[in-house]
């Protein structure tokens, strides 16, 4: 049993502890699906105010739903569509305070109001995106973005 109880006083510490737990969780495991599944569970369980956390994989230039925690979600997202598709097409982190104001946003769960999407790139190849959603407007700040990028770097070596 893995029992990671992360309770940090500030965000920097929270993401440092979360990254350390994720490193430990994926260490030595070559199966990307297993690692994405555990990563989604750990992130969802650790970050407060989150209603969806998981992965879309780049399968032949289309994003296809991967392991996640939260409500059942859209299965296929073309590059360039929605927040995830924008992250895949631009390879830039997308931090959106109000998804309803984001042109082309794909509403998988009507409860989601803000979103953080981190591209996962290894050796110049986009492997997947990490998508984290919140019902709170502007849930994610620059510290969440930096923390999310760190998690994405760990996953780039684990999938
Ligand atoms: N809202 C996302 C779709 C994925 S779900 O939120 C899980 C988007 O616009 O890309």
mmCIF file of C-alpha atoms and ligand atoms in Angstrom:
data_model
loop_
_atom_site.group_PDB
_atom_site.id
_atom_site.type_symbol
_atom_site.label_atom_id
_atom_site.label_comp_id
_atom_site.label_asym_id
_atom_site.label_seq_id
_atom_site.Cartn_x
_atom_site.Cartn_y
_atom_site.Cartn_z
ATOM 1 C CA UNK A 1 0.000 0.000 0.000
ATOM 2 C CA UNK A 2 1.185 3.493 -0.760
ATOM 3 C CA UNK A 3 0.137 6.068 1.767
ATOM 4 C CA UNK A 4 1.350 9.488 0.793
ATOM 5 C CA UNK A 5 -0.121 12.034 3.125
ATOM 6 C CA UNK A 6 1.039 15.418 1.974
ATOM 7 C CA UNK A 7 -0.026 18.342 4.101
ATOM 8 C CA UNK A 8 2.122 21.384 3.463
ATOM 9 C CA UNK A 9 1.904 24.858 4.912
ATOM 10 C CA UNK A 10 2.631 26.611 1.613
ATOM 11 C CA UNK A 11 2.406 25.818 -2.095
ATOM 12 C CA UNK A 12 6.141 25.638 -2.713
ATOM 13 C CA UNK A 13 6.450 22.958 -0.025
ATOM 14 C CA UNK A 14 3.322 21.204 -1.255
ATOM 15 C CA UNK A 15 4.697 20.854 -4.784
ATOM 16 C CA UNK A 16 8.164 19.903 -3.519
ATOM 17 C CA UNK A 17 6.621 17.088 -1.453
ATOM 18 C CA UNK A 18 4.268 16.111 -4.290
ATOM 19 C CA UNK A 19 7.164 15.922 -6.772
ATOM 20 C CA UNK A 20 9.195 13.811 -4.335
ATOM 21 C CA UNK A 21 6.245 11.449 -3.817
ATOM 22 C CA UNK A 22 5.711 11.177 -7.574
ATOM 23 C CA UNK A 23 9.405 10.431 -8.164
ATOM 24 C CA UNK A 24 9.201 7.653 -5.586
ATOM 25 C CA UNK A 25 5.952 6.296 -7.013
ATOM 26 C CA UNK A 26 7.229 5.914 -10.591
ATOM 27 C CA UNK A 27 10.809 4.924 -9.721
ATOM 28 C CA UNK A 28 11.811 1.683 -11.398
ATOM 29 C CA UNK A 29 8.439 1.127 -13.068
ATOM 30 C CA UNK A 30 8.693 1.102 -16.878
ATOM 31 C CA UNK A 31 4.956 0.842 -17.608
ATOM 32 C CA UNK A 32 3.655 4.237 -18.614
ATOM 33 C CA UNK A 33 -0.014 3.437 -18.051
ATOM 34 C CA UNK A 34 0.655 2.291 -14.494
ATOM 35 C CA UNK A 35 2.693 5.427 -13.847
ATOM 36 C CA UNK A 36 0.049 7.755 -15.315
ATOM 37 C CA UNK A 37 -2.650 6.007 -13.259
ATOM 38 C CA UNK A 38 -0.738 6.428 -10.009
ATOM 39 C CA UNK A 39 0.259 9.997 -10.889
ATOM 40 C CA UNK A 40 -3.378 10.950 -11.546
ATOM 41 C CA UNK A 41 -4.442 9.420 -8.215
ATOM 42 C CA UNK A 42 -1.624 11.127 -6.301
ATOM 43 C CA UNK A 43 -2.242 14.562 -7.845
ATOM 44 C CA UNK A 44 -6.022 14.336 -7.424
ATOM 45 C CA UNK A 45 -5.640 13.203 -3.824
ATOM 46 C CA UNK A 46 -3.045 15.850 -2.927
ATOM 47 C CA UNK A 47 -4.166 19.103 -4.536
ATOM 48 C CA UNK A 48 -7.106 20.809 -2.842
ATOM 49 C CA UNK A 49 -9.963 22.171 -4.949
ATOM 50 C CA UNK A 50 -9.446 19.874 -7.920
ATOM 51 C CA UNK A 51 -12.261 17.934 -9.619
ATOM 52 C CA UNK A 52 -10.293 16.246 -12.430
ATOM 53 C CA UNK A 53 -6.647 15.256 -12.867
ATOM 54 C CA UNK A 54 -5.236 13.069 -15.578
ATOM 55 C CA UNK A 55 -3.594 12.568 -18.921
ATOM 56 C CA UNK A 56 -4.356 12.820 -22.611
ATOM 57 C CA UNK A 57 -1.817 10.929 -24.726
ATOM 58 C CA UNK A 58 -0.582 11.991 -28.144
ATOM 59 C CA UNK A 59 -1.629 9.087 -30.346
ATOM 60 C CA UNK A 60 -0.734 9.898 -33.933
ATOM 61 C CA UNK A 61 -1.362 13.621 -33.611
ATOM 62 C CA UNK A 62 -4.607 13.363 -31.670
ATOM 63 C CA UNK A 63 -5.088 13.570 -27.916
ATOM 64 C CA UNK A 64 -6.671 10.415 -26.516
ATOM 65 C CA UNK A 65 -7.876 10.086 -22.938
ATOM 66 C CA UNK A 66 -5.475 8.318 -20.597
ATOM 67 C CA UNK A 67 -5.523 7.466 -16.895
ATOM 68 C CA UNK A 68 -7.332 10.037 -14.764
ATOM 69 C CA UNK A 69 -9.322 10.686 -11.601
ATOM 70 C CA UNK A 70 -12.641 12.497 -11.745
ATOM 71 C CA UNK A 71 -15.761 12.232 -13.830
ATOM 72 C CA UNK A 72 -15.816 10.385 -17.160
ATOM 73 C CA UNK A 73 -14.343 12.715 -19.782
ATOM 74 C CA UNK A 74 -14.131 13.462 -23.507
ATOM 75 C CA UNK A 75 -12.141 10.694 -25.176
ATOM 76 C CA UNK A 76 -10.535 12.339 -28.227
ATOM 77 C CA UNK A 77 -9.390 15.955 -28.569
ATOM 78 C CA UNK A 78 -7.839 17.235 -31.815
ATOM 79 C CA UNK A 79 -4.658 19.326 -31.519
ATOM 80 C CA UNK A 80 -5.635 22.977 -31.374
ATOM 81 C CA UNK A 81 -9.044 22.389 -29.829
ATOM 82 C CA UNK A 82 -9.868 23.316 -26.266
ATOM 83 C CA UNK A 83 -7.353 23.975 -23.548
ATOM 84 C CA UNK A 84 -5.685 20.567 -23.861
ATOM 85 C CA UNK A 85 -5.496 20.853 -27.639
ATOM 86 C CA UNK A 86 -3.932 24.312 -27.329
ATOM 87 C CA UNK A 87 -1.270 22.929 -24.977
ATOM 88 C CA UNK A 88 -0.551 20.095 -27.422
ATOM 89 C CA UNK A 89 -0.402 22.347 -30.491
ATOM 90 C CA UNK A 90 1.753 25.058 -28.909
ATOM 91 C CA UNK A 91 3.680 22.923 -26.394
ATOM 92 C CA UNK A 92 3.087 25.783 -23.982
ATOM 93 C CA UNK A 93 1.546 25.446 -20.553
ATOM 94 C CA UNK A 94 -2.061 26.630 -20.571
ATOM 95 C CA UNK A 95 -3.197 28.229 -17.316
ATOM 96 C CA UNK A 96 -6.774 29.380 -17.732
ATOM 97 C CA UNK A 97 -8.543 31.305 -14.957
ATOM 98 C CA UNK A 98 -12.007 30.949 -16.522
ATOM 99 C CA UNK A 99 -12.409 28.172 -19.043
ATOM 100 C CA UNK A 100 -15.777 29.537 -20.147
ATOM 101 C CA UNK A 101 -13.939 32.576 -21.523
ATOM 102 C CA UNK A 102 -11.444 30.354 -23.420
ATOM 103 C CA UNK A 103 -12.345 30.135 -27.085
ATOM 104 C CA UNK A 104 -13.069 26.524 -28.006
ATOM 105 C CA UNK A 105 -13.030 25.209 -24.463
ATOM 106 C CA UNK A 106 -14.347 21.646 -24.335
ATOM 107 C CA UNK A 107 -16.654 21.248 -21.362
ATOM 108 C CA UNK A 108 -16.248 17.674 -20.180
ATOM 109 C CA UNK A 109 -17.477 18.446 -16.702
ATOM 110 C CA UNK A 110 -19.710 21.500 -16.330
ATOM 111 C CA UNK A 111 -18.315 21.931 -12.816
ATOM 112 C CA UNK A 112 -14.848 22.864 -14.115
ATOM 113 C CA UNK A 113 -14.097 26.584 -14.111
ATOM 114 C CA UNK A 114 -10.320 26.835 -14.239
ATOM 115 C CA UNK A 115 -7.701 24.580 -15.737
ATOM 116 C CA UNK A 116 -3.957 23.935 -15.895
ATOM 117 C CA UNK A 117 -2.565 21.890 -18.788
ATOM 118 C CA UNK A 118 1.122 20.947 -18.985
ATOM 119 C CA UNK A 119 2.650 19.460 -22.177
ATOM 120 C CA UNK A 120 4.835 16.424 -21.519
ATOM 121 C CA UNK A 121 7.744 16.360 -23.950
ATOM 122 C CA UNK A 122 10.672 13.950 -24.131
ATOM 123 C CA UNK A 123 13.493 14.266 -26.679
ATOM 124 C CA UNK A 124 11.481 16.783 -28.663
ATOM 125 C CA UNK A 125 8.418 14.519 -28.887
ATOM 126 C CA UNK A 126 5.092 15.470 -27.312
ATOM 127 C CA UNK A 127 4.026 12.346 -25.422
ATOM 128 C CA UNK A 128 0.957 13.589 -23.556
ATOM 129 C CA UNK A 129 -0.532 16.458 -21.619
ATOM 130 C CA UNK A 130 -1.264 16.591 -17.902
ATOM 131 C CA UNK A 131 -4.663 18.205 -17.324
ATOM 132 C CA UNK A 132 -5.821 19.471 -13.929
ATOM 133 C CA UNK A 133 -9.278 21.048 -13.534
ATOM 134 C CA UNK A 134 -10.911 22.958 -10.703
ATOM 135 C CA UNK A 135 -14.438 24.149 -9.959
ATOM 136 C CA UNK A 136 -12.902 27.363 -8.539
ATOM 137 C CA UNK A 137 -12.315 30.346 -10.825
ATOM 138 C CA UNK A 138 -8.576 31.147 -11.027
ATOM 139 C CA UNK A 139 -7.618 28.160 -8.869
ATOM 140 C CA UNK A 140 -4.139 27.926 -10.420
ATOM 141 C CA UNK A 141 -1.467 30.599 -9.930
ATOM 142 C CA UNK A 142 2.158 30.853 -11.043
ATOM 143 C CA UNK A 143 3.257 28.514 -8.242
ATOM 144 C CA UNK A 144 0.791 25.874 -9.425
ATOM 145 C CA UNK A 145 2.116 26.317 -12.942
ATOM 146 C CA UNK A 146 5.738 25.869 -11.789
ATOM 147 C CA UNK A 147 4.700 22.846 -9.728
ATOM 148 C CA UNK A 148 2.765 21.370 -12.641
ATOM 149 C CA UNK A 149 5.764 21.796 -14.935
ATOM 150 C CA UNK A 150 7.910 19.917 -12.399
ATOM 151 C CA UNK A 151 5.370 17.071 -12.333
ATOM 152 C CA UNK A 152 5.355 17.032 -16.136
ATOM 153 C CA UNK A 153 9.155 16.728 -16.208
ATOM 154 C CA UNK A 154 8.982 13.702 -13.913
ATOM 155 C CA UNK A 155 6.288 12.113 -16.079
ATOM 156 C CA UNK A 156 8.283 12.722 -19.270
ATOM 157 C CA UNK A 157 10.711 10.095 -17.980
ATOM 158 C CA UNK A 158 7.971 7.774 -16.690
ATOM 159 C CA UNK A 159 5.690 7.216 -19.691
HETATM 160 N N1 LIG B 1 -11.699 21.045 -20.742
HETATM 161 C C1 LIG B 1 -10.671 20.398 -21.493
HETATM 162 C C2 LIG B 1 -11.094 19.029 -21.920
HETATM 163 C C3 LIG B 1 -10.599 17.957 -21.044
HETATM 164 S S1 LIG B 1 -11.445 17.815 -19.640
HETATM 165 O O1 LIG B 1 -11.563 19.006 -18.895
HETATM 166 C C4 LIG B 1 -11.052 16.536 -18.748
HETATM 167 C C5 LIG B 1 -10.263 21.208 -22.697
HETATM 168 O O2 LIG B 1 -10.889 22.203 -23.044
HETATM 169 O O3 LIG B 1 -9.274 20.847 -23.302
#
